[in-house]
Short mmCIF file of C-alpha atoms in Angstrom, two decimals:
data_model
loop_
_atom_site.label_atom_id
_atom_site.label_comp_id
_atom_site.label_asym_id
_atom_site.label_seq_id
_atom_site.Cartn_x
_atom_site.Cartn_y
_atom_site.Cartn_z
CA UNK A 178 -144.97 -8.46 -60.92
CA UNK A 179 -145.88 -5.28 -59.14
CA UNK A 180 -149.60 -5.81 -58.65
CA UNK A 181 -150.74 -8.20 -55.98
CA UNK A 182 -152.71 -11.31 -56.68
CA UNK A 183 -155.93 -11.97 -54.78
CA UNK A 184 -154.20 -15.14 -53.64
CA UNK A 185 -151.24 -13.25 -52.20
CA UNK A 186 -153.87 -12.02 -49.78
CA UNK A 187 -156.01 -15.17 -49.50
CA UNK A 188 -153.09 -17.50 -49.08
CA UNK A 189 -150.80 -19.30 -49.20
CA UNK A 190 -152.17 -22.45 -47.64
CA UNK A 191 -149.35 -23.30 -45.28
CA UNK A 192 -148.23 -25.00 -42.13
CA UNK A 193 -147.75 -22.55 -39.27
CA UNK A 194 -146.56 -20.70 -37.41
CA UNK A 195 -144.85 -18.05 -39.58
CA UNK A 196 -145.00 -17.22 -43.27
CA UNK A 197 -141.43 -15.98 -43.44
CA UNK A 198 -139.82 -18.37 -40.96
CA UNK A 199 -141.76 -21.53 -41.79
CA UNK A 200 -143.33 -21.34 -45.25
CA UNK A 201 -140.46 -19.28 -46.70
CA UNK A 202 -137.87 -21.60 -45.18
CA UNK A 203 -139.60 -24.62 -46.66
CA UNK A 204 -139.58 -22.98 -50.06
CA UNK A 205 -135.84 -22.25 -49.86
CA UNK A 206 -135.33 -25.94 -49.09
CA UNK A 207 -137.41 -26.91 -52.13
CA UNK A 208 -135.30 -24.71 -54.38
CA UNK A 209 -132.11 -26.17 -52.99
CA UNK A 210 -133.43 -29.67 -53.63
CA UNK A 211 -134.41 -28.73 -57.18
CA UNK A 212 -131.00 -27.21 -57.90
CA UNK A 213 -129.18 -30.18 -56.42
CA UNK A 214 -131.47 -32.46 -58.42
CA UNK A 215 -131.54 -35.33 -55.97
CA UNK A 216 -132.12 -36.05 -52.34
CA UNK A 217 -128.85 -35.29 -50.56
CA UNK A 218 -127.25 -37.70 -48.11
CA UNK A 219 -126.05 -34.89 -45.92
CA UNK A 220 -127.17 -31.28 -45.47
CA UNK A 221 -125.65 -28.58 -43.32
CA UNK A 222 -127.62 -25.41 -42.68
CA UNK A 223 -125.91 -22.20 -41.63
CA UNK A 224 -128.56 -19.90 -40.16
CA UNK A 225 -128.01 -16.17 -40.28
CA UNK A 226 -129.67 -13.21 -38.50
CA UNK A 227 -133.24 -13.69 -37.36
CA UNK A 228 -133.17 -17.24 -38.73
CA UNK A 229 -130.31 -17.95 -36.36
CA UNK A 230 -132.01 -16.27 -33.40
CA UNK A 231 -135.49 -17.73 -33.46
CA UNK A 232 -135.33 -20.77 -35.72
CA UNK A 233 -136.40 -23.25 -33.06
CA UNK A 234 -139.59 -21.48 -32.00
CA UNK A 235 -140.71 -20.98 -35.57
CA UNK A 236 -139.68 -24.47 -36.71
CA UNK A 237 -137.47 -22.92 -39.38
CA UNK A 238 -135.14 -25.93 -39.04
CA UNK A 239 -137.89 -28.49 -39.60
CA UNK A 240 -139.29 -26.50 -42.52
CA UNK A 241 -135.90 -26.19 -44.26
CA UNK A 242 -135.30 -29.90 -43.97
CA UNK A 243 -138.84 -30.64 -45.15
CA UNK A 244 -138.24 -28.47 -48.20
CA UNK A 245 -135.08 -30.38 -49.01
CA UNK A 246 -137.23 -33.52 -48.98
CA UNK A 247 -139.62 -31.89 -51.48
CA UNK A 248 -142.49 -31.31 -49.04
CA UNK A 249 -144.87 -28.51 -49.93
CA UNK A 250 -145.38 -25.57 -47.57
CA UNK A 251 -148.85 -26.94 -46.81
CA UNK A 252 -147.60 -30.43 -45.91
CA UNK A 253 -148.36 -31.23 -42.27
CA UNK A 254 -145.45 -33.70 -42.27
CA UNK A 255 -143.20 -30.64 -41.78
CA UNK A 256 -143.81 -31.08 -38.08
CA UNK A 257 -142.15 -34.49 -38.10
CA UNK A 258 -139.53 -33.82 -40.76
CA UNK A 259 -136.64 -34.71 -38.42
CA UNK A 260 -137.97 -38.23 -37.98
CA UNK A 261 -138.71 -38.63 -41.69
CA UNK A 262 -135.19 -37.46 -42.57
CA UNK A 263 -133.74 -40.05 -40.20
CA UNK A 264 -135.84 -42.76 -41.82
CA UNK A 265 -134.59 -41.67 -45.22
CA UNK A 266 -131.03 -41.68 -43.98
CA UNK A 267 -130.40 -37.97 -44.47
CA UNK A 268 -127.86 -36.51 -42.07
CA UNK A 269 -128.54 -32.90 -41.11
CA UNK A 270 -126.94 -30.24 -38.99
CA UNK A 271 -127.96 -26.71 -38.02
CA UNK A 272 -125.33 -24.14 -37.22
CA UNK A 273 -125.89 -20.52 -36.21
CA UNK A 274 -123.57 -18.36 -38.26
CA UNK A 275 -123.09 -14.73 -39.20
CA UNK A 276 -123.00 -14.63 -43.00
CA UNK A 277 -122.17 -10.94 -43.19
CA UNK A 278 -124.03 -7.68 -42.91
CA UNK A 279 -124.95 -7.73 -46.60
CA UNK A 280 -127.31 -10.65 -46.10
CA UNK A 281 -131.04 -10.28 -45.47
CA UNK A 282 -131.85 -11.04 -41.80
CA UNK A 283 -133.65 -14.24 -42.80
CA UNK A 284 -130.90 -16.01 -44.68
CA UNK A 285 -129.64 -19.57 -44.74
CA UNK A 286 -126.62 -21.11 -46.40
CA UNK A 287 -127.06 -24.77 -47.24
CA UNK A 288 -124.39 -27.28 -48.11
CA UNK A 289 -125.90 -30.31 -49.80
CA UNK A 290 -123.81 -33.41 -50.24
CA UNK A 291 -124.32 -36.79 -51.81
CA UNK A 292 -121.21 -38.88 -52.24
CA UNK A 293 -118.76 -36.78 -54.23
CA UNK A 294 -121.31 -34.24 -55.31
CA UNK A 295 -121.55 -31.07 -53.31
CA UNK A 296 -123.47 -27.85 -53.76
CA UNK A 297 -123.68 -24.69 -51.70
CA UNK A 298 -126.84 -22.63 -51.92
CA UNK A 299 -127.73 -19.44 -50.09
CA UNK A 300 -131.30 -18.21 -49.89
CA UNK A 301 -133.30 -15.50 -48.12
CA UNK A 302 -136.91 -15.41 -47.01
CA UNK A 303 -137.96 -11.89 -47.93
CA UNK A 304 -141.43 -11.77 -46.36
CA UNK A 305 -144.89 -13.21 -46.79
CA UNK A 306 -143.49 -16.55 -47.92
CA UNK A 307 -141.59 -15.05 -50.82
CA UNK A 308 -137.97 -16.08 -51.21
CA UNK A 309 -134.85 -15.37 -53.17
CA UNK A 310 -131.88 -17.62 -53.92
CA UNK A 311 -128.88 -15.29 -53.82
CA UNK A 312 -125.90 -17.59 -54.25
CA UNK A 313 -125.18 -20.94 -55.86
CA UNK A 314 -121.70 -22.32 -55.23
CA UNK A 315 -119.55 -19.29 -56.01
CA UNK A 316 -122.01 -17.55 -58.31
CA UNK A 317 -124.03 -14.59 -57.14
CA UNK A 318 -127.49 -15.03 -58.62
CA UNK A 319 -131.01 -13.84 -58.09
CA UNK A 320 -133.72 -16.45 -58.35
CA UNK A 321 -137.02 -15.21 -57.03
CA UNK A 322 -139.68 -17.59 -55.87
CA UNK A 323 -142.61 -15.71 -57.30
CA UNK A 324 -145.13 -17.58 -59.32
CA UNK A 325 -145.56 -16.14 -62.76
CA UNK A 326 -145.49 -16.80 -66.42
CA UNK A 327 -141.76 -17.33 -66.62
CA UNK A 328 -140.00 -20.55 -65.87
CA UNK A 329 -136.36 -20.63 -64.95
CA UNK A 330 -133.62 -22.80 -66.29
CA UNK A 331 -130.35 -22.72 -64.38
CA UNK A 332 -127.37 -23.74 -66.47
CA UNK A 333 -123.76 -24.07 -65.39
CA UNK A 334 -121.32 -24.13 -68.28
CA UNK A 335 -117.87 -23.17 -69.58
CA UNK A 336 -117.19 -19.55 -70.49
CA UNK A 337 -118.30 -19.85 -74.09
CA UNK A 338 -121.20 -17.89 -75.61
CA UNK A 339 -121.71 -20.56 -78.25
CA UNK A 340 -123.10 -22.87 -75.62
CA UNK A 341 -126.01 -20.55 -75.01
CA UNK A 342 -126.66 -20.37 -78.75
CA UNK A 343 -126.76 -24.16 -78.91
CA UNK A 344 -129.04 -24.25 -75.90
CA UNK A 345 -131.31 -21.68 -77.49
CA UNK A 346 -131.65 -23.89 -80.58
CA UNK A 347 -132.60 -26.88 -78.47
CA UNK A 348 -135.18 -24.81 -76.62
CA UNK A 349 -136.57 -23.52 -79.88
CA UNK A 350 -136.99 -27.07 -81.10
CA UNK A 351 -139.06 -27.71 -77.99
CA UNK A 352 -141.21 -24.70 -78.80
CA UNK A 353 -139.80 -22.51 -76.05
CA UNK A 354 -138.55 -18.95 -76.13
CA UNK A 355 -135.88 -17.37 -73.97
CA UNK A 356 -137.26 -14.20 -72.43
CA UNK A 357 -134.23 -13.17 -70.44
CA UNK A 358 -130.74 -14.37 -69.59
CA UNK A 359 -128.71 -13.40 -66.57
CA UNK A 360 -125.18 -14.70 -66.36
CA UNK A 361 -122.50 -14.59 -63.71
CA UNK A 362 -118.98 -15.78 -64.22
CA UNK A 363 -116.46 -17.13 -61.78
CA UNK A 364 -113.13 -18.68 -62.68
CA UNK A 365 -113.84 -19.54 -66.32
CA UNK A 366 -117.23 -20.97 -65.47
CA UNK A 367 -120.53 -19.26 -66.09
CA UNK A 368 -123.86 -19.72 -64.42
CA UNK A 369 -126.80 -18.57 -66.51
CA UNK A 370 -130.35 -18.18 -65.34
CA UNK A 371 -132.66 -18.36 -68.32
CA UNK A 372 -136.24 -17.15 -68.04
CA UNK A 373 -138.33 -19.14 -70.44
CA UNK A 374 -141.74 -18.57 -71.92
CA UNK A 375 -143.91 -21.48 -72.87
CA UNK A 376 -144.54 -24.91 -71.47
CA UNK A 377 -142.80 -26.76 -68.69
CA UNK A 378 -139.54 -28.59 -69.29
CA UNK A 379 -139.46 -32.24 -68.32
CA UNK A 380 -136.53 -33.90 -66.62
CA UNK A 381 -135.55 -36.00 -69.69
CA UNK A 382 -135.52 -32.79 -71.75
CA UNK A 383 -133.22 -31.13 -69.21
CA UNK A 384 -130.99 -34.21 -69.18
CA UNK A 385 -130.83 -34.07 -72.96
CA UNK A 386 -129.59 -30.48 -72.79
CA UNK A 387 -126.84 -31.55 -70.42
CA UNK A 388 -125.29 -33.52 -73.30
CA UNK A 389 -124.16 -30.28 -74.99
CA UNK A 390 -120.39 -30.06 -74.74
CA UNK A 391 -119.19 -27.73 -72.01
CA UNK A 392 -122.41 -27.83 -70.02
CA UNK A 393 -122.04 -29.05 -66.45
CA UNK A 394 -125.66 -29.20 -65.47
CA UNK A 395 -129.12 -27.96 -66.42
CA UNK A 396 -131.78 -27.52 -63.78
CA UNK A 397 -135.38 -26.74 -64.61
CA UNK A 398 -137.19 -24.94 -61.82
CA UNK A 399 -140.69 -25.45 -63.05
CA UNK A 400 -142.36 -27.81 -60.68
CA UNK A 401 -142.09 -25.65 -57.62
CA UNK A 402 -145.45 -24.76 -56.27
CA UNK A 403 -146.37 -23.61 -52.79
CA UNK B 221 -156.52 -3.81 -67.39
CA UNK B 222 -160.26 -3.39 -67.18
CA UNK B 223 -160.78 -4.47 -63.58
CA UNK B 224 -157.61 -3.17 -61.98
CA UNK B 225 -157.89 -1.29 -58.67
CA UNK B 226 -155.50 -0.10 -55.99
CA UNK B 227 -157.77 2.04 -53.84
CA UNK B 228 -161.26 1.74 -52.45
CA UNK B 229 -162.31 4.69 -54.57
CA UNK B 230 -161.29 2.87 -57.75
CA UNK B 231 -162.92 -0.31 -56.54
CA UNK B 232 -166.24 1.42 -55.84
CA UNK B 233 -166.11 3.09 -59.23
CA UNK B 234 -165.68 -0.29 -60.89
CA UNK B 235 -168.61 -1.70 -58.88
CA UNK B 236 -170.79 1.16 -60.00
CA UNK B 237 -169.70 1.04 -63.63
CA UNK B 238 -170.33 -2.68 -64.02
CA UNK B 239 -173.13 -2.82 -61.47
CA UNK B 240 -171.43 -5.68 -59.66
CA UNK B 241 -170.62 -6.48 -56.03
CA UNK B 242 -167.02 -6.25 -54.80
CA UNK B 243 -166.55 -10.03 -54.85
CA UNK B 244 -167.23 -10.27 -58.58
CA UNK B 245 -164.88 -7.41 -59.36
CA UNK B 246 -162.19 -9.17 -57.31
CA UNK B 247 -162.80 -12.41 -59.18
CA UNK B 248 -162.59 -10.72 -62.56
CA UNK B 249 -159.50 -8.77 -61.47
CA UNK B 250 -157.71 -12.02 -60.66
CA UNK B 251 -158.87 -13.79 -63.82
CA UNK B 252 -157.67 -10.88 -65.91
CA UNK B 253 -154.41 -10.55 -63.98
CA UNK B 254 -153.30 -14.14 -64.42
CA UNK B 255 -155.07 -14.68 -67.72
CA UNK B 256 -157.06 -17.67 -66.47
CA UNK B 257 -160.77 -18.48 -66.63
CA UNK B 258 -163.00 -17.37 -63.73
CA UNK B 259 -163.60 -21.03 -62.90
CA UNK B 260 -159.89 -21.51 -62.10
CA UNK B 261 -159.94 -18.52 -59.77
CA UNK B 262 -163.03 -19.86 -58.04
CA UNK B 263 -161.46 -23.27 -57.65
CA UNK B 264 -158.40 -21.76 -56.01
CA UNK B 265 -160.53 -19.85 -53.53
CA UNK B 266 -162.45 -23.05 -52.80
CA UNK B 267 -159.17 -24.72 -51.88
CA UNK B 268 -158.48 -21.91 -49.43
CA UNK B 269 -161.99 -22.25 -48.00
CA UNK B 270 -161.62 -26.00 -47.54
CA UNK B 271 -158.21 -25.63 -45.89
CA UNK B 272 -159.64 -23.05 -43.45
CA UNK B 273 -162.58 -25.32 -42.71
CA UNK B 274 -160.21 -28.19 -41.93
CA UNK B 275 -158.19 -26.01 -39.56
CA UNK B 276 -161.38 -24.98 -37.73
CA UNK B 277 -162.66 -28.54 -37.55
CA UNK B 278 -159.40 -29.84 -36.09
CA UNK B 279 -158.86 -26.87 -33.82
CA UNK B 280 -162.18 -26.99 -31.97
CA UNK B 281 -161.51 -30.58 -30.94
CA UNK B 282 -157.87 -30.23 -30.00
CA UNK B 283 -156.43 -30.23 -26.47
CA UNK B 284 -152.89 -30.07 -27.72
CA UNK B 285 -150.67 -27.51 -26.04
CA UNK B 286 -147.83 -25.84 -27.92
CA UNK B 287 -144.22 -26.67 -27.09
CA UNK B 288 -143.97 -23.55 -24.94
CA UNK B 289 -147.19 -24.53 -23.10
CA UNK B 290 -148.41 -20.94 -23.52
CA UNK B 291 -151.48 -21.78 -25.61
CA UNK B 292 -153.76 -24.63 -26.64
CA UNK B 293 -157.17 -26.05 -25.80
CA UNK B 294 -158.99 -22.73 -25.58
CA UNK B 295 -160.92 -23.24 -28.81
CA UNK B 296 -162.40 -26.39 -27.31
CA UNK B 297 -163.33 -24.51 -24.13
CA UNK B 298 -165.08 -21.81 -26.12
CA UNK B 299 -166.83 -24.26 -28.43
CA UNK B 300 -168.22 -26.15 -25.44
CA UNK B 301 -170.00 -22.98 -24.34
CA UNK B 302 -172.29 -23.28 -27.34
CA UNK B 303 -174.21 -25.84 -25.33
CA UNK B 304 -174.35 -23.48 -22.40
CA UNK B 305 -175.23 -20.17 -23.97
CA UNK B 306 -177.17 -18.95 -20.94
CA UNK B 307 -173.79 -18.53 -19.33
CA UNK B 308 -172.57 -16.27 -22.10
CA UNK B 309 -173.22 -12.59 -22.73
CA UNK B 310 -172.41 -12.85 -26.41
CA UNK B 311 -174.79 -14.80 -28.63
CA UNK B 312 -174.26 -18.04 -30.51
CA UNK B 313 -172.72 -16.27 -33.50
CA UNK B 314 -170.07 -14.35 -31.56
CA UNK B 315 -169.09 -17.20 -29.24
CA UNK B 316 -168.80 -19.57 -32.18
CA UNK B 317 -166.78 -17.00 -34.14
CA UNK B 318 -164.34 -16.70 -31.25
CA UNK B 319 -164.09 -20.47 -30.96
CA UNK B 320 -163.34 -20.82 -34.68
CA UNK B 321 -160.79 -18.01 -34.72
CA UNK B 322 -159.04 -19.49 -31.69
CA UNK B 323 -159.10 -22.90 -33.37
CA UNK B 324 -157.22 -21.57 -36.40
CA UNK B 325 -154.77 -19.62 -34.23
CA UNK B 326 -154.01 -22.71 -32.16
CA UNK B 327 -153.60 -24.86 -35.23
CA UNK B 328 -151.12 -22.33 -36.60
CA UNK B 329 -149.14 -22.26 -33.36
CA UNK B 330 -149.09 -26.07 -33.36
CA UNK B 331 -147.84 -26.33 -36.92
CA UNK B 332 -151.17 -27.36 -38.37
CA UNK B 333 -152.24 -26.35 -41.85
CA UNK B 334 -153.86 -22.92 -42.13
CA UNK B 335 -154.47 -20.28 -44.77
CA UNK B 336 -152.41 -17.12 -44.32
CA UNK B 337 -155.41 -14.88 -44.98
CA UNK B 338 -153.92 -12.26 -45.04
CA UNK B 339 -151.01 -13.55 -42.90
CA UNK B 340 -150.36 -16.43 -40.55
CA UNK B 341 -150.62 -14.13 -37.51
CA UNK B 342 -154.09 -12.87 -38.42
CA UNK B 343 -155.36 -16.09 -39.98
CA UNK B 344 -158.16 -16.69 -37.47
CA UNK B 345 -160.36 -13.63 -37.94
CA UNK B 346 -161.71 -14.33 -41.42
CA UNK B 347 -162.68 -18.00 -40.95
CA UNK B 348 -164.00 -17.17 -37.46
CA UNK B 349 -166.22 -14.33 -38.59
CA UNK B 350 -167.33 -15.60 -41.98
CA UNK B 351 -167.89 -19.26 -41.07
CA UNK B 352 -169.82 -18.55 -37.89
CA UNK B 353 -172.06 -15.96 -39.54
CA UNK B 354 -172.57 -18.16 -42.62
CA UNK B 355 -173.82 -20.92 -40.34
CA UNK B 356 -176.17 -18.48 -38.69
CA UNK B 357 -177.96 -17.45 -41.84
CA UNK B 358 -177.58 -20.86 -43.47
CA UNK B 359 -175.57 -19.37 -46.29
CA UNK B 360 -174.46 -21.78 -48.95
CA UNK B 361 -170.81 -22.36 -49.74
CA UNK B 362 -171.15 -20.04 -52.72
CA UNK B 363 -172.01 -17.10 -50.50
CA UNK B 364 -169.07 -17.85 -48.26
CA UNK B 365 -166.81 -17.58 -51.28
CA UNK B 366 -168.28 -14.17 -52.05
CA UNK B 367 -167.36 -13.05 -48.55
CA UNK B 368 -163.84 -14.35 -49.02
CA UNK B 369 -163.35 -12.58 -52.35
CA UNK B 370 -164.58 -9.30 -50.88
CA UNK B 371 -162.26 -9.72 -47.90
CA UNK B 372 -159.35 -10.36 -50.24
CA UNK B 373 -160.17 -7.24 -52.26
CA UNK B 374 -160.02 -5.11 -49.11
CA UNK B 375 -156.76 -6.80 -48.13
CA UNK B 376 -155.35 -5.94 -51.51
CA UNK B 377 -156.14 -2.26 -51.01
CA UNK B 378 -154.42 -2.33 -47.61
CA UNK B 379 -151.39 -4.12 -49.11
CA UNK B 380 -151.18 -1.51 -51.88
CA UNK B 381 -151.71 1.54 -49.67
CA UNK B 382 -149.92 0.43 -46.52
CA UNK B 383 -148.65 -3.03 -45.56
CA UNK B 384 -149.80 -6.44 -44.35
CA UNK B 385 -146.59 -7.25 -42.52
CA UNK B 386 -146.30 -6.86 -38.75
CA UNK B 387 -142.55 -6.48 -39.16
CA UNK B 388 -143.33 -3.29 -41.07
CA UNK B 389 -146.53 -2.04 -39.46
CA UNK B 390 -147.24 -3.87 -36.20
CA UNK B 391 -150.38 -5.80 -35.36
CA UNK B 392 -152.65 -3.22 -37.01
CA UNK B 393 -151.29 -4.59 -40.29
CA UNK B 394 -152.08 -8.21 -39.47
CA UNK B 395 -155.01 -8.65 -37.07
CA UNK B 396 -156.21 -5.10 -37.78
CA UNK B 397 -156.22 -5.72 -41.51
CA UNK B 398 -157.89 -9.10 -41.05
CA UNK B 399 -160.70 -7.55 -38.98
CA UNK B 400 -161.24 -4.86 -41.58
CA UNK B 401 -161.32 -7.45 -44.36
CA UNK B 402 -163.71 -9.72 -42.45
CA UNK B 403 -166.06 -6.82 -41.73
CA UNK B 404 -166.33 -6.06 -45.45
CA UNK B 405 -166.71 -9.71 -46.42
CA UNK B 406 -169.45 -10.25 -43.88
CA UNK B 407 -171.27 -7.13 -45.03
CA UNK B 408 -171.35 -8.42 -48.59
CA UNK B 409 -172.62 -11.80 -47.42
CA UNK B 410 -175.49 -9.92 -45.77
CA UNK B 411 -176.28 -8.24 -49.10
CA UNK B 412 -174.82 -4.91 -48.10
CA UNK B 413 -173.95 -2.52 -50.91
CA UNK B 414 -170.29 -2.13 -51.96
CA UNK B 415 -170.31 1.25 -50.18
CA UNK B 416 -171.52 -0.37 -46.97
CA UNK B 417 -168.80 -3.01 -47.24
CA UNK B 418 -166.13 -0.34 -47.50
CA UNK B 419 -167.64 1.65 -44.61
CA UNK B 420 -167.56 -1.50 -42.45
CA UNK B 421 -163.91 -2.04 -43.40
CA UNK B 422 -163.05 1.57 -42.57
CA UNK B 423 -164.79 1.52 -39.17
CA UNK B 424 -163.08 -1.74 -38.24
CA UNK B 425 -159.63 -0.62 -39.32
CA UNK B 426 -159.97 2.69 -37.49
CA UNK B 427 -160.39 0.84 -34.20
CA UNK B 428 -157.15 -1.04 -34.77
CA UNK B 429 -154.86 1.81 -35.78
CA UNK B 430 -151.69 1.89 -33.74
CA UNK B 431 -151.91 -1.66 -32.42
CA UNK B 432 -148.37 -2.92 -31.93
CA UNK B 433 -146.88 -6.35 -32.54
CA UNK B 434 -145.30 -7.49 -29.28
CA UNK B 435 -145.49 -11.28 -29.14
CA UNK B 436 -143.96 -13.20 -26.24
CA UNK B 437 -140.66 -14.70 -27.33
CA UNK B 438 -141.39 -13.60 -30.90
CA UNK B 439 -143.79 -16.53 -31.30
CA UNK B 440 -147.19 -16.32 -32.93
CA UNK B 441 -149.04 -17.34 -29.76
CA UNK B 442 -149.50 -14.70 -27.06
CA UNK B 443 -151.29 -12.31 -27.52
CA UNK B 444 -151.92 -13.16 -31.20
CA UNK B 445 -154.48 -15.94 -30.80
CA UNK B 446 -156.74 -14.02 -28.42
CA UNK B 447 -156.47 -10.91 -30.56
CA UNK B 448 -157.78 -13.01 -33.43
CA UNK B 449 -160.72 -14.22 -31.34
CA UNK B 450 -161.71 -10.78 -30.11
CA UNK B 451 -161.17 -9.35 -33.58
CA UNK B 452 -164.21 -11.31 -34.76
CA UNK B 453 -166.39 -9.34 -32.34
CA UNK B 454 -165.18 -6.06 -33.83
CA UNK B 455 -165.69 -7.34 -37.38
CA UNK B 456 -169.26 -8.38 -36.62
CA UNK B 457 -169.88 -5.08 -34.84
CA UNK B 458 -168.52 -3.01 -37.70
CA UNK B 459 -170.64 -4.93 -40.19
CA UNK B 460 -173.74 -4.41 -38.04
CA UNK B 461 -173.03 -0.70 -37.93
CA UNK B 462 -172.64 -0.53 -41.71
CA UNK B 463 -175.89 -2.45 -42.26
CA UNK B 464 -177.57 0.02 -39.88
CA UNK B 465 -176.39 2.69 -42.33
CA UNK B 466 -173.75 4.11 -40.05
CA UNK B 467 -171.02 5.53 -42.26
CA UNK B 468 -167.34 6.06 -41.62
CA UNK B 469 -166.69 9.80 -41.56
CA UNK B 470 -163.17 9.20 -42.85
CA UNK B 471 -163.01 7.40 -46.22
CA UNK B 472 -161.32 3.99 -46.20
CA UNK B 473 -158.39 5.09 -48.36
CA UNK B 474 -157.54 7.84 -45.87
CA UNK B 475 -157.66 5.34 -43.01
CA UNK B 476 -155.20 3.15 -44.92
CA UNK B 477 -153.01 6.21 -45.43
CA UNK B 478 -153.10 6.88 -41.69
CA UNK B 479 -152.13 3.29 -41.04
CA UNK B 480 -149.13 3.68 -43.30
CA UNK B 481 -148.07 6.84 -41.53
CA UNK B 482 -148.40 5.21 -38.11
CA UNK B 483 -146.35 2.25 -39.36
CA UNK B 484 -143.57 4.61 -40.34
CA UNK B 485 -143.36 6.26 -36.93
CA UNK B 486 -143.82 3.04 -34.97
CA UNK B 487 -140.65 2.03 -33.15
CA UNK B 488 -138.97 -1.13 -34.48
CA UNK B 489 -139.19 -2.43 -30.92
CA UNK B 490 -142.93 -2.77 -31.47
CA UNK B 491 -142.74 -4.46 -34.83
CA UNK B 492 -142.40 -8.22 -34.41
CA UNK B 493 -139.01 -8.07 -32.72
CA UNK B 494 -140.14 -9.02 -29.22
CA UNK B 495 -138.22 -6.05 -27.82
CA UNK B 496 -141.14 -4.01 -26.48
CA UNK B 497 -144.67 -4.07 -25.09
CA UNK B 498 -145.98 -7.38 -23.78
CA UNK B 499 -142.82 -9.16 -24.89
CA UNK B 500 -140.79 -7.38 -22.21
CA UNK B 501 -143.25 -7.71 -19.33
CA UNK B 502 -142.14 -9.90 -16.42
CA UNK B 503 -143.93 -12.88 -17.99
CA UNK B 504 -142.55 -12.05 -21.41
CA UNK B 505 -138.97 -11.97 -20.12
CA UNK B 506 -139.50 -15.33 -18.38
CA UNK B 507 -140.60 -16.88 -21.67
CA UNK B 508 -137.62 -15.39 -23.47
CA UNK B 509 -135.32 -16.88 -20.86
CA UNK B 510 -137.03 -20.25 -21.20
CA UNK B 511 -136.50 -20.17 -24.96
CA UNK B 512 -132.87 -19.25 -24.49
CA UNK B 513 -133.25 -15.91 -26.24
CA UNK B 514 -131.58 -13.99 -23.42
#
């Protein structure tokens, strides 16, 4: 959306000290958690550019970890997220790394692991607490963390257009409409980001969609708020 | 869109056409923009107000120093002076405003909860100015909300015409913008006309043009917190001038245009990179070394 909201100016309500390095970082963590769909046992953060340079002073590390634990950007527990993660038995590591000149200066690559499951997510904090997820596993994507009318559904599936048709039917049955689809393919697999108009999708509904043949996972990014 | 505006000129036209103050135009703009009832918009602003109030309340009691030991405890020092005003040159309103603004700044630096209004770096000016003045004229919470909506409307014009990011425009875009916004909000709370609000905003912003962002070690502590505190004085002053019918010779939109131009010629060293200004003074270098940045 091109026009600003009054609450872009009067907000967000957040834990300091920096909107891009703290609030934005927390939001990237939240997205990673939502895409992974469970609390990981182990997370490794690769911090690029300005994130790598000044992450300690701005508590970027604590905010990222807090986001992975589903804390909101306004949650004062961000300050103690290291201790909380230890209590929850989440192993974490922060590594400074150059991810390439193409990346935004405030970028982090996260590797989330839980048993055999593993997911790599790269996100950038693009200013004022706004973020963008630019890569999921091997797929280049663009998921923007801007509140709006559209909800996103991230679907990983085999290279077969019929799957999307089937998915569309299921969504229609739920009273939802697909506004836009963006797909990226990599080695016979496709990752589609569906923008959906209508109500929120519940977790059981997303799970139900995962039963379609050829679909690896369905993630509904609807609950993310601040 | 019926209530859409991007410049002060458009905003004032809307005020005139509907015979409404800036705050109500801002409220209707938001309701129309996100297709929600006015009550929802009001409720959201109330949440921001309550969060700011919490930050102030915690901050004026706190002795906590930040991890760098550069800041902390000054809000308490200032607030104490309210019992000893004979010692102060400023009056109760200005000293309290500075205490509140410092409180929010210190909370932010200490990872407390604040409202980025308009940004985390300039978050102290609006609660400082508006809360202290509201206490002075016993304004109800409703009036405070009006001040906040007007401030947000001015911030929106700055965001549209220039920027609110210090990485793009230096401190003029964060504390400078906040002071300008607070001046307008305060003027509306004092029943100033929409024109007077915009004049106050213009006069305040003019005094901040060119201010660079040069924080020690790149952290939002020094000089940010004190700039927030002193910004309240300018906001109150600009509002007083507008109420006294002093007008800005240069229209607000042109001031915003100038700010944008200055932002474009400002060296990146002076835009939140800690590579120039105060950040590279002897003390600044020491802090950088302590943080392991050099």
